Amino acid sequence: MALFEKQKKDLSRPVPRHIAIIMDGNGRWAKKRGMPRSYGHAAGSETFRRIATYCKDIGVDFLTVYAFSTENWKRSEEEVGAIMGLLQKYLIEALEKMEKDRVKICFMGDLSRLPEELQALCANAVEKSKHFDGVQLNICLNYGGRDEILHAAREYARRCASGECTPEELDEETFSSLLYSAGVPDPDLIIRPSGELRLSNFLLWQAAYAEFYYTDVLWPDFTPEELEKAIAAFNSRSRRFGGTK
Ligand code: IPE
Ligand code: IPE
Ligand code: MG
């Protein structure tokens, strides 16, 4: 805890502008305790609240979290229902303390497949928080990097078909503006807890030059101290973006 307090006050420490987190390991955390997977998701949602608050306190501009992937529908109805219920609970709470928190809430993903009640809460949270200029929280929900790229490609193709533009005109900037992440700078640091060394369809386009940080710590056990370790690792890296130092 001492480390957390000390570093939190160290305003000279560089902090990545955009941190993205694959919130993984809830199921294993619950299993280790002989509990159902939903218990792990509930614990994971508490970690998410703590880490989002901490990111806001240390001046992170963008926090993107992977909450539910396009592949996570393969899980049992019970588990999917538990995750959706926790998201709903979080959004109801967020709406209640929005003026105090001043977090700008955005979503990335195809929300049309979500329960209608949840879709309405998402729309409400986006609308009511759109003018906040503190941390921007991007919640990836029914999100897949491939789905995002296809969605953007379809939209550009539609514009070409209507004569608005041509295939030759397409550049990285235009393509980026058609992604769910439009307007958000690429992530500087991507963190994956729980020991898995893969992207699992997260931010495929945006991760081009992100720094990666992996840890064996399971998401429900992830603390601000763990985040500080990731930031320290990030600050020790040399980012060259294909050039030379
Ligand atoms: C991440 O934890 C949460 C979601 C994918 C929604 P998991 O549920 O994947 O936990 P593990 O990987 O099975 O431990
Ligand atoms: C990635 O975790 C998705 C989220 C954290 C929301 P998964 O647990 O679904 O990924 P895999 O199956 O281990 O690749
Ligand atoms: Mg997992």
PDB file of C-alpha atoms and ligand atoms in Angstrom:
ATOM      1  CA  MET A   1       0.000   0.000   0.000  1.00  0.00           C
ATOM      2  CA  ALA A   2       2.913   2.334   0.797  1.00  0.00           C
ATOM      3  CA  LEU A   3       4.114   2.036  -2.794  1.00  0.00           C
ATOM      4  CA  PHE A   4       0.637   2.887  -4.083  1.00  0.00           C
ATOM      5  CA  GLU A   5       0.359   6.029  -1.916  1.00  0.00           C
ATOM      6  CA  LYS A   6       3.857   7.211  -2.748  1.00  0.00           C
ATOM      7  CA  GLN A   7       3.555   6.750  -6.505  1.00  0.00           C
ATOM      8  CA  LYS A   8       0.085   8.211  -6.665  1.00  0.00           C
ATOM      9  CA  LYS A   9       1.518  11.498  -5.415  1.00  0.00           C
ATOM     10  CA  ASP A  10       4.463  11.438  -7.816  1.00  0.00           C
ATOM     11  CA  LEU A  11       3.100  13.721 -10.497  1.00  0.00           C
ATOM     12  CA  SER A  12       6.395  13.807 -12.394  1.00  0.00           C
ATOM     13  CA  ARG A  13       6.078  10.117 -13.290  1.00  0.00           C
ATOM     14  CA  PRO A  14       5.007   9.728 -16.921  1.00  0.00           C
ATOM     15  CA  VAL A  15       1.695   7.936 -17.294  1.00  0.00           C
ATOM     16  CA  PRO A  16       0.593   6.310 -20.568  1.00  0.00           C
ATOM     17  CA  ARG A  17      -2.074   8.393 -22.257  1.00  0.00           C
ATOM     18  CA  HIS A  18      -4.135   5.345 -23.221  1.00  0.00           C
ATOM     19  CA  ILE A  19      -4.146   2.086 -21.259  1.00  0.00           C
ATOM     20  CA  ALA A  20      -6.108  -0.935 -22.500  1.00  0.00           C
ATOM     21  CA  ILE A  21      -6.799  -3.981 -20.347  1.00  0.00           C
ATOM     22  CA  ILE A  22      -7.956  -7.506 -21.192  1.00  0.00           C
ATOM     23  CA  MET A  23      -9.755  -8.264 -17.923  1.00  0.00           C
ATOM     24  CA  ASP A  24      -9.044 -11.996 -17.840  1.00  0.00           C
ATOM     25  CA  GLY A  25      -8.897 -14.732 -15.209  1.00  0.00           C
ATOM     26  CA  ASN A  26     -12.211 -14.342 -13.373  1.00  0.00           C
ATOM     27  CA  GLY A  27     -13.234 -17.964 -13.962  1.00  0.00           C
ATOM     28  CA  ARG A  28      -9.959 -19.430 -12.691  1.00  0.00           C
ATOM     29  CA  TRP A  29     -10.052 -17.130  -9.672  1.00  0.00           C
ATOM     30  CA  ALA A  30     -13.491 -18.475  -8.744  1.00  0.00           C
ATOM     31  CA  LYS A  31     -12.499 -22.091  -9.448  1.00  0.00           C
ATOM     32  CA  LYS A  32      -9.533 -21.808  -7.063  1.00  0.00           C
ATOM     33  CA  ARG A  33     -12.079 -20.935  -4.368  1.00  0.00           C
ATOM     34  CA  GLY A  34     -14.498 -23.715  -5.307  1.00  0.00           C
ATOM     35  CA  MET A  35     -17.015 -21.090  -6.407  1.00  0.00           C
ATOM     36  CA  PRO A  36     -19.108 -20.668  -9.593  1.00  0.00           C
ATOM     37  CA  ARG A  37     -17.644 -18.593 -12.435  1.00  0.00           C
ATOM     38  CA  SER A  38     -20.170 -15.827 -11.786  1.00  0.00           C
ATOM     39  CA  TYR A  39     -18.523 -15.262  -8.394  1.00  0.00           C
ATOM     40  CA  GLY A  40     -15.276 -14.529 -10.230  1.00  0.00           C
ATOM     41  CA  HIS A  41     -17.019 -12.104 -12.568  1.00  0.00           C
ATOM     42  CA  ALA A  42     -18.506 -10.258  -9.582  1.00  0.00           C
ATOM     43  CA  ALA A  43     -15.029  -9.970  -8.035  1.00  0.00           C
ATOM     44  CA  GLY A  44     -13.638  -8.881 -11.411  1.00  0.00           C
ATOM     45  CA  SER A  45     -16.208  -6.115 -11.675  1.00  0.00           C
ATOM     46  CA  GLU A  46     -15.047  -4.755  -8.291  1.00  0.00           C
ATOM     47  CA  THR A  47     -11.456  -4.750  -9.585  1.00  0.00           C
ATOM     48  CA  PHE A  48     -12.640  -2.889 -12.667  1.00  0.00           C
ATOM     49  CA  ARG A  49     -14.203  -0.153 -10.489  1.00  0.00           C
ATOM     50  CA  ARG A  50     -11.003   0.218  -8.445  1.00  0.00           C
ATOM     51  CA  ILE A  51      -8.705   0.308 -11.463  1.00  0.00           C
ATOM     52  CA  ALA A  52     -10.908   2.770 -13.370  1.00  0.00           C
ATOM     53  CA  THR A  53     -10.892   5.123 -10.366  1.00  0.00           C
ATOM     54  CA  TYR A  54      -7.147   4.751  -9.991  1.00  0.00           C
ATOM     55  CA  CYS A  55      -6.550   5.506 -13.682  1.00  0.00           C
ATOM     56  CA  LYS A  56      -8.638   8.641 -13.309  1.00  0.00           C
ATOM     57  CA  ASP A  57      -6.657   9.678 -10.205  1.00  0.00           C
ATOM     58  CA  ILE A  58      -3.258   9.322 -11.867  1.00  0.00           C
ATOM     59  CA  GLY A  59      -4.301  11.195 -15.000  1.00  0.00           C
ATOM     60  CA  VAL A  60      -4.746   8.493 -17.637  1.00  0.00           C
ATOM     61  CA  ASP A  61      -6.724  10.087 -20.497  1.00  0.00           C
ATOM     62  CA  PHE A  62      -8.196   6.907 -22.023  1.00  0.00           C
ATOM     63  CA  LEU A  63      -8.891   3.563 -20.377  1.00  0.00           C
ATOM     64  CA  THR A  64     -10.213   0.797 -22.636  1.00  0.00           C
ATOM     65  CA  VAL A  65     -11.409  -2.436 -21.053  1.00  0.00           C
ATOM     66  CA  TYR A  66     -12.318  -5.706 -22.733  1.00  0.00           C
ATOM     67  CA  ALA A  67     -15.498  -6.752 -20.954  1.00  0.00           C
ATOM     68  CA  PHE A  68     -17.169  -9.205 -23.369  1.00  0.00           C
ATOM     69  CA  SER A  69     -15.901 -10.490 -26.703  1.00  0.00           C
ATOM     70  CA  THR A  70     -17.782 -11.561 -29.826  1.00  0.00           C
ATOM     71  CA  GLU A  71     -16.614 -15.085 -28.909  1.00  0.00           C
ATOM     72  CA  ASN A  72     -17.817 -14.996 -25.299  1.00  0.00           C
ATOM     73  CA  TRP A  73     -21.376 -15.888 -26.448  1.00  0.00           C
ATOM     74  CA  LYS A  74     -20.050 -19.466 -26.618  1.00  0.00           C
ATOM     75  CA  ARG A  75     -20.283 -19.614 -22.825  1.00  0.00           C
ATOM     76  CA  SER A  76     -23.263 -20.978 -20.895  1.00  0.00           C
ATOM     77  CA  GLU A  77     -26.443 -18.929 -20.798  1.00  0.00           C
ATOM     78  CA  GLU A  78     -26.039 -18.700 -17.051  1.00  0.00           C
ATOM     79  CA  GLU A  79     -22.547 -17.216 -17.291  1.00  0.00           C
ATOM     80  CA  VAL A  80     -23.460 -14.771 -20.078  1.00  0.00           C
ATOM     81  CA  GLY A  81     -26.505 -13.699 -18.045  1.00  0.00           C
ATOM     82  CA  ALA A  82     -24.334 -13.120 -14.968  1.00  0.00           C
ATOM     83  CA  ILE A  83     -21.897 -10.944 -16.935  1.00  0.00           C
ATOM     84  CA  MET A  84     -24.720  -8.910 -18.499  1.00  0.00           C
ATOM     85  CA  GLY A  85     -26.284  -8.469 -15.059  1.00  0.00           C
ATOM     86  CA  LEU A  86     -23.013  -7.123 -13.637  1.00  0.00           C
ATOM     87  CA  LEU A  87     -22.659  -4.696 -16.537  1.00  0.00           C
ATOM     88  CA  GLN A  88     -26.189  -3.502 -15.948  1.00  0.00           C
ATOM     89  CA  LYS A  89     -25.466  -2.997 -12.238  1.00  0.00           C
ATOM     90  CA  TYR A  90     -22.306  -1.057 -13.041  1.00  0.00           C
ATOM     91  CA  LEU A  91     -24.101   1.252 -15.486  1.00  0.00           C
ATOM     92  CA  ILE A  92     -26.985   1.954 -13.111  1.00  0.00           C
ATOM     93  CA  GLU A  93     -24.435   2.939 -10.457  1.00  0.00           C
ATOM     94  CA  ALA A  94     -22.377   4.956 -12.934  1.00  0.00           C
ATOM     95  CA  LEU A  95     -25.471   6.896 -13.985  1.00  0.00           C
ATOM     96  CA  GLU A  96     -26.252   7.685 -10.346  1.00  0.00           C
ATOM     97  CA  LYS A  97     -22.823   9.099  -9.527  1.00  0.00           C
ATOM     98  CA  MET A  98     -22.014  10.522 -12.920  1.00  0.00           C
ATOM     99  CA  GLU A  99     -21.827  14.184 -11.865  1.00  0.00           C
ATOM    100  CA  LYS A 100     -19.362  13.316  -9.112  1.00  0.00           C
ATOM    101  CA  ASP A 101     -17.185  10.921 -11.140  1.00  0.00           C
ATOM    102  CA  ARG A 102     -17.121  12.940 -14.383  1.00  0.00           C
ATOM    103  CA  VAL A 103     -16.029   9.902 -16.392  1.00  0.00           C
ATOM    104  CA  LYS A 104     -16.869   9.952 -20.100  1.00  0.00           C
ATOM    105  CA  ILE A 105     -18.306   6.525 -20.886  1.00  0.00           C
ATOM    106  CA  CYS A 106     -18.101   5.108 -24.413  1.00  0.00           C
ATOM    107  CA  PHE A 107     -18.657   1.659 -25.878  1.00  0.00           C
ATOM    108  CA  MET A 108     -16.876  -0.279 -28.559  1.00  0.00           C
ATOM    109  CA  GLY A 109     -18.596  -3.264 -30.155  1.00  0.00           C
ATOM    110  CA  ASP A 110     -21.881  -4.303 -31.723  1.00  0.00           C
ATOM    111  CA  LEU A 111     -24.356  -3.439 -28.979  1.00  0.00           C
ATOM    112  CA  SER A 112     -27.373  -4.529 -31.054  1.00  0.00           C
ATOM    113  CA  ARG A 113     -27.051  -8.112 -29.808  1.00  0.00           C
ATOM    114  CA  LEU A 114     -27.258  -7.121 -26.139  1.00  0.00           C
ATOM    115  CA  PRO A 115     -30.452  -7.314 -24.055  1.00  0.00           C
ATOM    116  CA  GLU A 116     -32.590  -4.243 -24.820  1.00  0.00           C
ATOM    117  CA  GLU A 117     -32.525  -2.981 -21.252  1.00  0.00           C
ATOM    118  CA  LEU A 118     -28.733  -3.014 -21.305  1.00  0.00           C
ATOM    119  CA  GLN A 119     -28.638  -1.275 -24.693  1.00  0.00           C
ATOM    120  CA  ALA A 120     -30.812   1.506 -23.277  1.00  0.00           C
ATOM    121  CA  LEU A 121     -28.518   1.915 -20.255  1.00  0.00           C
ATOM    122  CA  CYS A 122     -25.469   2.073 -22.541  1.00  0.00           C
ATOM    123  CA  ALA A 123     -27.106   4.780 -24.684  1.00  0.00           C
ATOM    124  CA  ASN A 124     -28.099   6.706 -21.583  1.00  0.00           C
ATOM    125  CA  ALA A 125     -24.592   6.540 -20.085  1.00  0.00           C
ATOM    126  CA  VAL A 126     -23.019   7.724 -23.357  1.00  0.00           C
ATOM    127  CA  GLU A 127     -25.473  10.591 -23.731  1.00  0.00           C
ATOM    128  CA  LYS A 128     -25.275  11.775 -20.109  1.00  0.00           C
ATOM    129  CA  SER A 129     -21.469  11.607 -19.897  1.00  0.00           C
ATOM    130  CA  LYS A 130     -20.557  12.932 -23.330  1.00  0.00           C
ATOM    131  CA  HIS A 131     -19.546  16.364 -22.058  1.00  0.00           C
ATOM    132  CA  PHE A 132     -17.201  15.100 -19.312  1.00  0.00           C
ATOM    133  CA  ASP A 133     -13.557  15.728 -20.037  1.00  0.00           C
ATOM    134  CA  GLY A 134     -11.865  13.605 -17.364  1.00  0.00           C
ATOM    135  CA  VAL A 135     -10.813  10.058 -18.208  1.00  0.00           C
ATOM    136  CA  GLN A 136     -12.621   8.481 -21.166  1.00  0.00           C
ATOM    137  CA  LEU A 137     -13.659   4.938 -20.349  1.00  0.00           C
ATOM    138  CA  ASN A 138     -14.182   2.730 -23.408  1.00  0.00           C
ATOM    139  CA  ILE A 139     -16.033  -0.458 -22.535  1.00  0.00           C
ATOM    140  CA  CYS A 140     -15.608  -3.153 -25.193  1.00  0.00           C
ATOM    141  CA  LEU A 141     -18.862  -5.052 -25.229  1.00  0.00           C
ATOM    142  CA  ASN A 142     -19.676  -7.728 -27.800  1.00  0.00           C
ATOM    143  CA  TYR A 143     -16.416  -6.485 -29.242  1.00  0.00           C
ATOM    144  CA  GLY A 144     -14.150  -8.292 -31.681  1.00  0.00           C
ATOM    145  CA  GLY A 145     -11.225  -6.762 -33.552  1.00  0.00           C
ATOM    146  CA  ARG A 146     -12.161  -8.656 -36.709  1.00  0.00           C
ATOM    147  CA  ASP A 147     -15.810  -7.651 -36.417  1.00  0.00           C
ATOM    148  CA  GLU A 148     -14.718  -4.032 -36.000  1.00  0.00           C
ATOM    149  CA  ILE A 149     -12.544  -4.155 -39.135  1.00  0.00           C
ATOM    150  CA  LEU A 150     -15.331  -5.817 -41.160  1.00  0.00           C
ATOM    151  CA  HIS A 151     -17.842  -3.257 -39.923  1.00  0.00           C
ATOM    152  CA  ALA A 152     -15.537  -0.416 -41.073  1.00  0.00           C
ATOM    153  CA  ALA A 153     -14.792  -2.116 -44.420  1.00  0.00           C
ATOM    154  CA  ARG A 154     -18.515  -2.572 -45.092  1.00  0.00           C
ATOM    155  CA  GLU A 155     -19.190   1.064 -44.301  1.00  0.00           C
ATOM    156  CA  TYR A 156     -16.432   2.248 -46.655  1.00  0.00           C
ATOM    157  CA  ALA A 157     -17.671  -0.094 -49.382  1.00  0.00           C
ATOM    158  CA  ARG A 158     -21.176   1.358 -48.957  1.00  0.00           C
ATOM    159  CA  ARG A 159     -19.794   4.881 -49.362  1.00  0.00           C
ATOM    160  CA  CYS A 160     -17.905   3.822 -52.498  1.00  0.00           C
ATOM    161  CA  ALA A 161     -21.025   2.201 -53.922  1.00  0.00           C
ATOM    162  CA  SER A 162     -22.969   5.411 -53.370  1.00  0.00           C
ATOM    163  CA  GLY A 163     -20.273   7.382 -55.208  1.00  0.00           C
ATOM    164  CA  GLU A 164     -19.151   9.321 -52.108  1.00  0.00           C
ATOM    165  CA  CYS A 165     -15.547   8.135 -52.377  1.00  0.00           C
ATOM    166  CA  THR A 166     -13.265   5.705 -54.221  1.00  0.00           C
ATOM    167  CA  PRO A 167     -11.211   2.677 -53.063  1.00  0.00           C
ATOM    168  CA  GLU A 168      -7.990   4.535 -53.955  1.00  0.00           C
ATOM    169  CA  GLU A 169      -8.795   7.360 -51.555  1.00  0.00           C
ATOM    170  CA  LEU A 170      -8.876   5.073 -48.529  1.00  0.00           C
ATOM    171  CA  ASP A 171      -6.012   5.794 -46.126  1.00  0.00           C
ATOM    172  CA  GLU A 172      -5.237   4.817 -42.514  1.00  0.00           C
ATOM    173  CA  GLU A 173      -6.786   7.963 -41.102  1.00  0.00           C
ATOM    174  CA  THR A 174     -10.096   7.450 -42.917  1.00  0.00           C
ATOM    175  CA  PHE A 175     -10.196   3.758 -42.033  1.00  0.00           C
ATOM    176  CA  SER A 176      -9.480   4.548 -38.350  1.00  0.00           C
ATOM    177  CA  SER A 177     -12.359   7.020 -38.370  1.00  0.00           C
ATOM    178  CA  LEU A 178     -14.753   4.190 -39.306  1.00  0.00           C
ATOM    179  CA  LEU A 179     -13.714   1.925 -36.426  1.00  0.00           C
ATOM    180  CA  TYR A 180     -15.589   1.735 -33.115  1.00  0.00           C
ATOM    181  CA  SER A 181     -12.551   3.553 -31.675  1.00  0.00           C
ATOM    182  CA  ALA A 182     -12.956   6.619 -33.928  1.00  0.00           C
ATOM    183  CA  GLY A 183     -11.385   9.656 -32.280  1.00  0.00           C
ATOM    184  CA  VAL A 184      -9.499   7.631 -29.670  1.00  0.00           C
ATOM    185  CA  PRO A 185      -5.693   7.534 -29.981  1.00  0.00           C
ATOM    186  CA  ASP A 186      -4.126   4.079 -30.286  1.00  0.00           C
ATOM    187  CA  PRO A 187      -3.413   2.367 -26.953  1.00  0.00           C
ATOM    188  CA  ASP A 188       0.088   2.958 -25.574  1.00  0.00           C
ATOM    189  CA  LEU A 189      -0.017   0.052 -23.158  1.00  0.00           C
ATOM    190  CA  ILE A 190      -2.057  -3.176 -23.346  1.00  0.00           C
ATOM    191  CA  ILE A 191      -2.202  -5.203 -20.141  1.00  0.00           C
ATOM    192  CA  ARG A 192      -3.301  -8.824 -19.956  1.00  0.00           C
ATOM    193  CA  PRO A 193      -3.496 -10.446 -16.545  1.00  0.00           C
ATOM    194  CA  SER A 194      -4.002 -14.189 -15.921  1.00  0.00           C
ATOM    195  CA  GLY A 195      -0.947 -15.499 -17.738  1.00  0.00           C
ATOM    196  CA  GLU A 196      -2.361 -15.818 -21.256  1.00  0.00           C
ATOM    197  CA  LEU A 197      -0.036 -14.520 -23.976  1.00  0.00           C
ATOM    198  CA  ARG A 198      -2.532 -13.631 -26.694  1.00  0.00           C
ATOM    199  CA  LEU A 199      -4.716 -10.802 -27.925  1.00  0.00           C
ATOM    200  CA  SER A 200      -7.948 -12.817 -28.174  1.00  0.00           C
ATOM    201  CA  ASN A 201      -9.327 -10.521 -30.907  1.00  0.00           C
ATOM    202  CA  PHE A 202      -8.694  -7.307 -28.928  1.00  0.00           C
ATOM    203  CA  LEU A 203      -7.864  -4.039 -30.758  1.00  0.00           C
ATOM    204  CA  LEU A 204      -6.265  -5.795 -33.741  1.00  0.00           C
ATOM    205  CA  TRP A 205      -5.917  -2.585 -35.766  1.00  0.00           C
ATOM    206  CA  GLN A 206      -5.124  -0.240 -32.881  1.00  0.00           C
ATOM    207  CA  ALA A 207      -2.485  -2.479 -31.238  1.00  0.00           C
ATOM    208  CA  ALA A 208       0.015  -1.987 -34.098  1.00  0.00           C
ATOM    209  CA  TYR A 209       2.561  -0.182 -31.902  1.00  0.00           C
ATOM    210  CA  ALA A 210       1.211  -0.776 -28.405  1.00  0.00           C
ATOM    211  CA  GLU A 211       3.529  -1.971 -25.660  1.00  0.00           C
ATOM    212  CA  PHE A 212       2.378  -5.250 -24.087  1.00  0.00           C
ATOM    213  CA  TYR A 213       2.465  -6.182 -20.440  1.00  0.00           C
ATOM    214  CA  TYR A 214       1.519  -9.638 -19.220  1.00  0.00           C
ATOM    215  CA  THR A 215       1.234 -10.888 -15.668  1.00  0.00           C
ATOM    216  CA  ASP A 216       0.150 -14.162 -14.055  1.00  0.00           C
ATOM    217  CA  VAL A 217      -2.000 -12.278 -11.542  1.00  0.00           C
ATOM    218  CA  LEU A 218      -5.680 -13.070 -12.134  1.00  0.00           C
ATOM    219  CA  TRP A 219      -7.919 -10.052 -12.829  1.00  0.00           C
ATOM    220  CA  PRO A 220      -9.835 -10.133  -9.496  1.00  0.00           C
ATOM    221  CA  ASP A 221      -6.434  -9.950  -7.714  1.00  0.00           C
ATOM    222  CA  PHE A 222      -5.153  -7.106  -9.901  1.00  0.00           C
ATOM    223  CA  THR A 223      -4.472  -4.011  -7.771  1.00  0.00           C
ATOM    224  CA  PRO A 224      -3.289  -0.425  -8.336  1.00  0.00           C
ATOM    225  CA  GLU A 225       0.168  -1.711  -7.294  1.00  0.00           C
ATOM    226  CA  GLU A 226       0.024  -4.200 -10.192  1.00  0.00           C
ATOM    227  CA  LEU A 227      -0.964  -1.386 -12.525  1.00  0.00           C
ATOM    228  CA  GLU A 228       2.016   0.605 -11.279  1.00  0.00           C
ATOM    229  CA  LYS A 229       4.278  -2.334 -12.166  1.00  0.00           C
ATOM    230  CA  ALA A 230       2.854  -2.290 -15.685  1.00  0.00           C
ATOM    231  CA  ILE A 231       3.381   1.473 -15.957  1.00  0.00           C
ATOM    232  CA  ALA A 232       6.962   1.144 -14.676  1.00  0.00           C
ATOM    233  CA  ALA A 233       7.610  -1.558 -17.306  1.00  0.00           C
ATOM    234  CA  PHE A 234       6.085   0.711 -19.950  1.00  0.00           C
ATOM    235  CA  ASN A 235       8.316   3.607 -18.871  1.00  0.00           C
ATOM    236  CA  SER A 236      11.399   1.413 -19.235  1.00  0.00           C
ATOM    237  CA  ARG A 237      10.629   0.535 -22.878  1.00  0.00           C
ATOM    238  CA  SER A 238      12.139   2.227 -25.900  1.00  0.00           C
ATOM    239  CA  ARG A 239       9.416   2.931 -28.469  1.00  0.00           C
ATOM    240  CA  ARG A 240      10.825   3.403 -31.931  1.00  0.00           C
ATOM    241  CA  PHE A 241       7.752   3.027 -34.163  1.00  0.00           C
ATOM    242  CA  GLY A 242       9.960   1.495 -36.834  1.00  0.00           C
ATOM    243  CA  GLY A 243      12.546   4.268 -36.731  1.00  0.00           C
ATOM    244  CA  THR A 244      15.821   4.480 -34.803  1.00  0.00           C
ATOM    245  CA  LYS A 245      16.385   5.981 -31.398  1.00  0.00           C
TER     246      LYS A 245
HETATM  247  C1  IPE B   1     -12.584 -12.778 -18.196  1.00  0.00           C
HETATM  248  O1  IPE B   1     -12.439 -13.851 -17.336  1.00  0.00           O
HETATM  249  C2  IPE B   1     -13.993 -12.272 -18.285  1.00  0.00           C
HETATM  250  C3  IPE B   1     -14.640 -12.517 -19.580  1.00  0.00           C
HETATM  251  C4  IPE B   1     -14.107 -13.132 -20.588  1.00  0.00           C
HETATM  252  C5  IPE B   1     -15.986 -12.031 -19.733  1.00  0.00           C
HETATM  253  P1  IPE B   1     -12.698 -15.328 -17.818  1.00  0.00           P
HETATM  254  O2  IPE B   1     -14.117 -15.666 -17.552  1.00  0.00           O
HETATM  255  O3  IPE B   1     -12.230 -15.542 -19.197  1.00  0.00           O
HETATM  256  O4  IPE B   1     -11.778 -16.132 -16.800  1.00  0.00           O
HETATM  257  P2  IPE B   1     -10.894 -17.403 -17.128  1.00  0.00           P
HETATM  258  O5  IPE B   1      -9.985 -17.028 -18.251  1.00  0.00           O
HETATM  259  O6  IPE B   1     -11.825 -18.508 -17.505  1.00  0.00           O
HETATM  260  O7  IPE B   1     -10.149 -17.658 -15.856  1.00  0.00           O
HETATM  261  C1  IPE B   2     -10.782 -12.290 -23.637  1.00  0.00           C
HETATM  262  O1  IPE B   2     -10.724 -13.298 -22.702  1.00  0.00           O
HETATM  263  C2  IPE B   2     -12.094 -11.565 -23.554  1.00  0.00           C
HETATM  264  C3  IPE B   2     -12.308 -10.770 -22.357  1.00  0.00           C
HETATM  265  C4  IPE B   2     -11.488 -10.625 -21.353  1.00  0.00           C
HETATM  266  C5  IPE B   2     -13.546 -10.059 -22.341  1.00  0.00           C
HETATM  267  P1  IPE B   2     -11.148 -14.800 -23.033  1.00  0.00           P
HETATM  268  O2  IPE B   2     -11.006 -15.554 -21.771  1.00  0.00           O
HETATM  269  O3  IPE B   2     -12.463 -14.815 -23.695  1.00  0.00           O
HETATM  270  O4  IPE B   2     -10.053 -15.239 -24.100  1.00  0.00           O
HETATM  271  P2  IPE B   2      -9.458 -16.672 -24.443  1.00  0.00           P
HETATM  272  O5  IPE B   2     -10.617 -17.577 -24.714  1.00  0.00           O
HETATM  273  O6  IPE B   2      -8.669 -17.120 -23.258  1.00  0.00           O
HETATM  274  O7  IPE B   2      -8.579 -16.450 -25.625  1.00  0.00           O
HETATM  275 MG    MG B   3     -10.442 -16.046 -19.988  1.00  0.00          MG
END
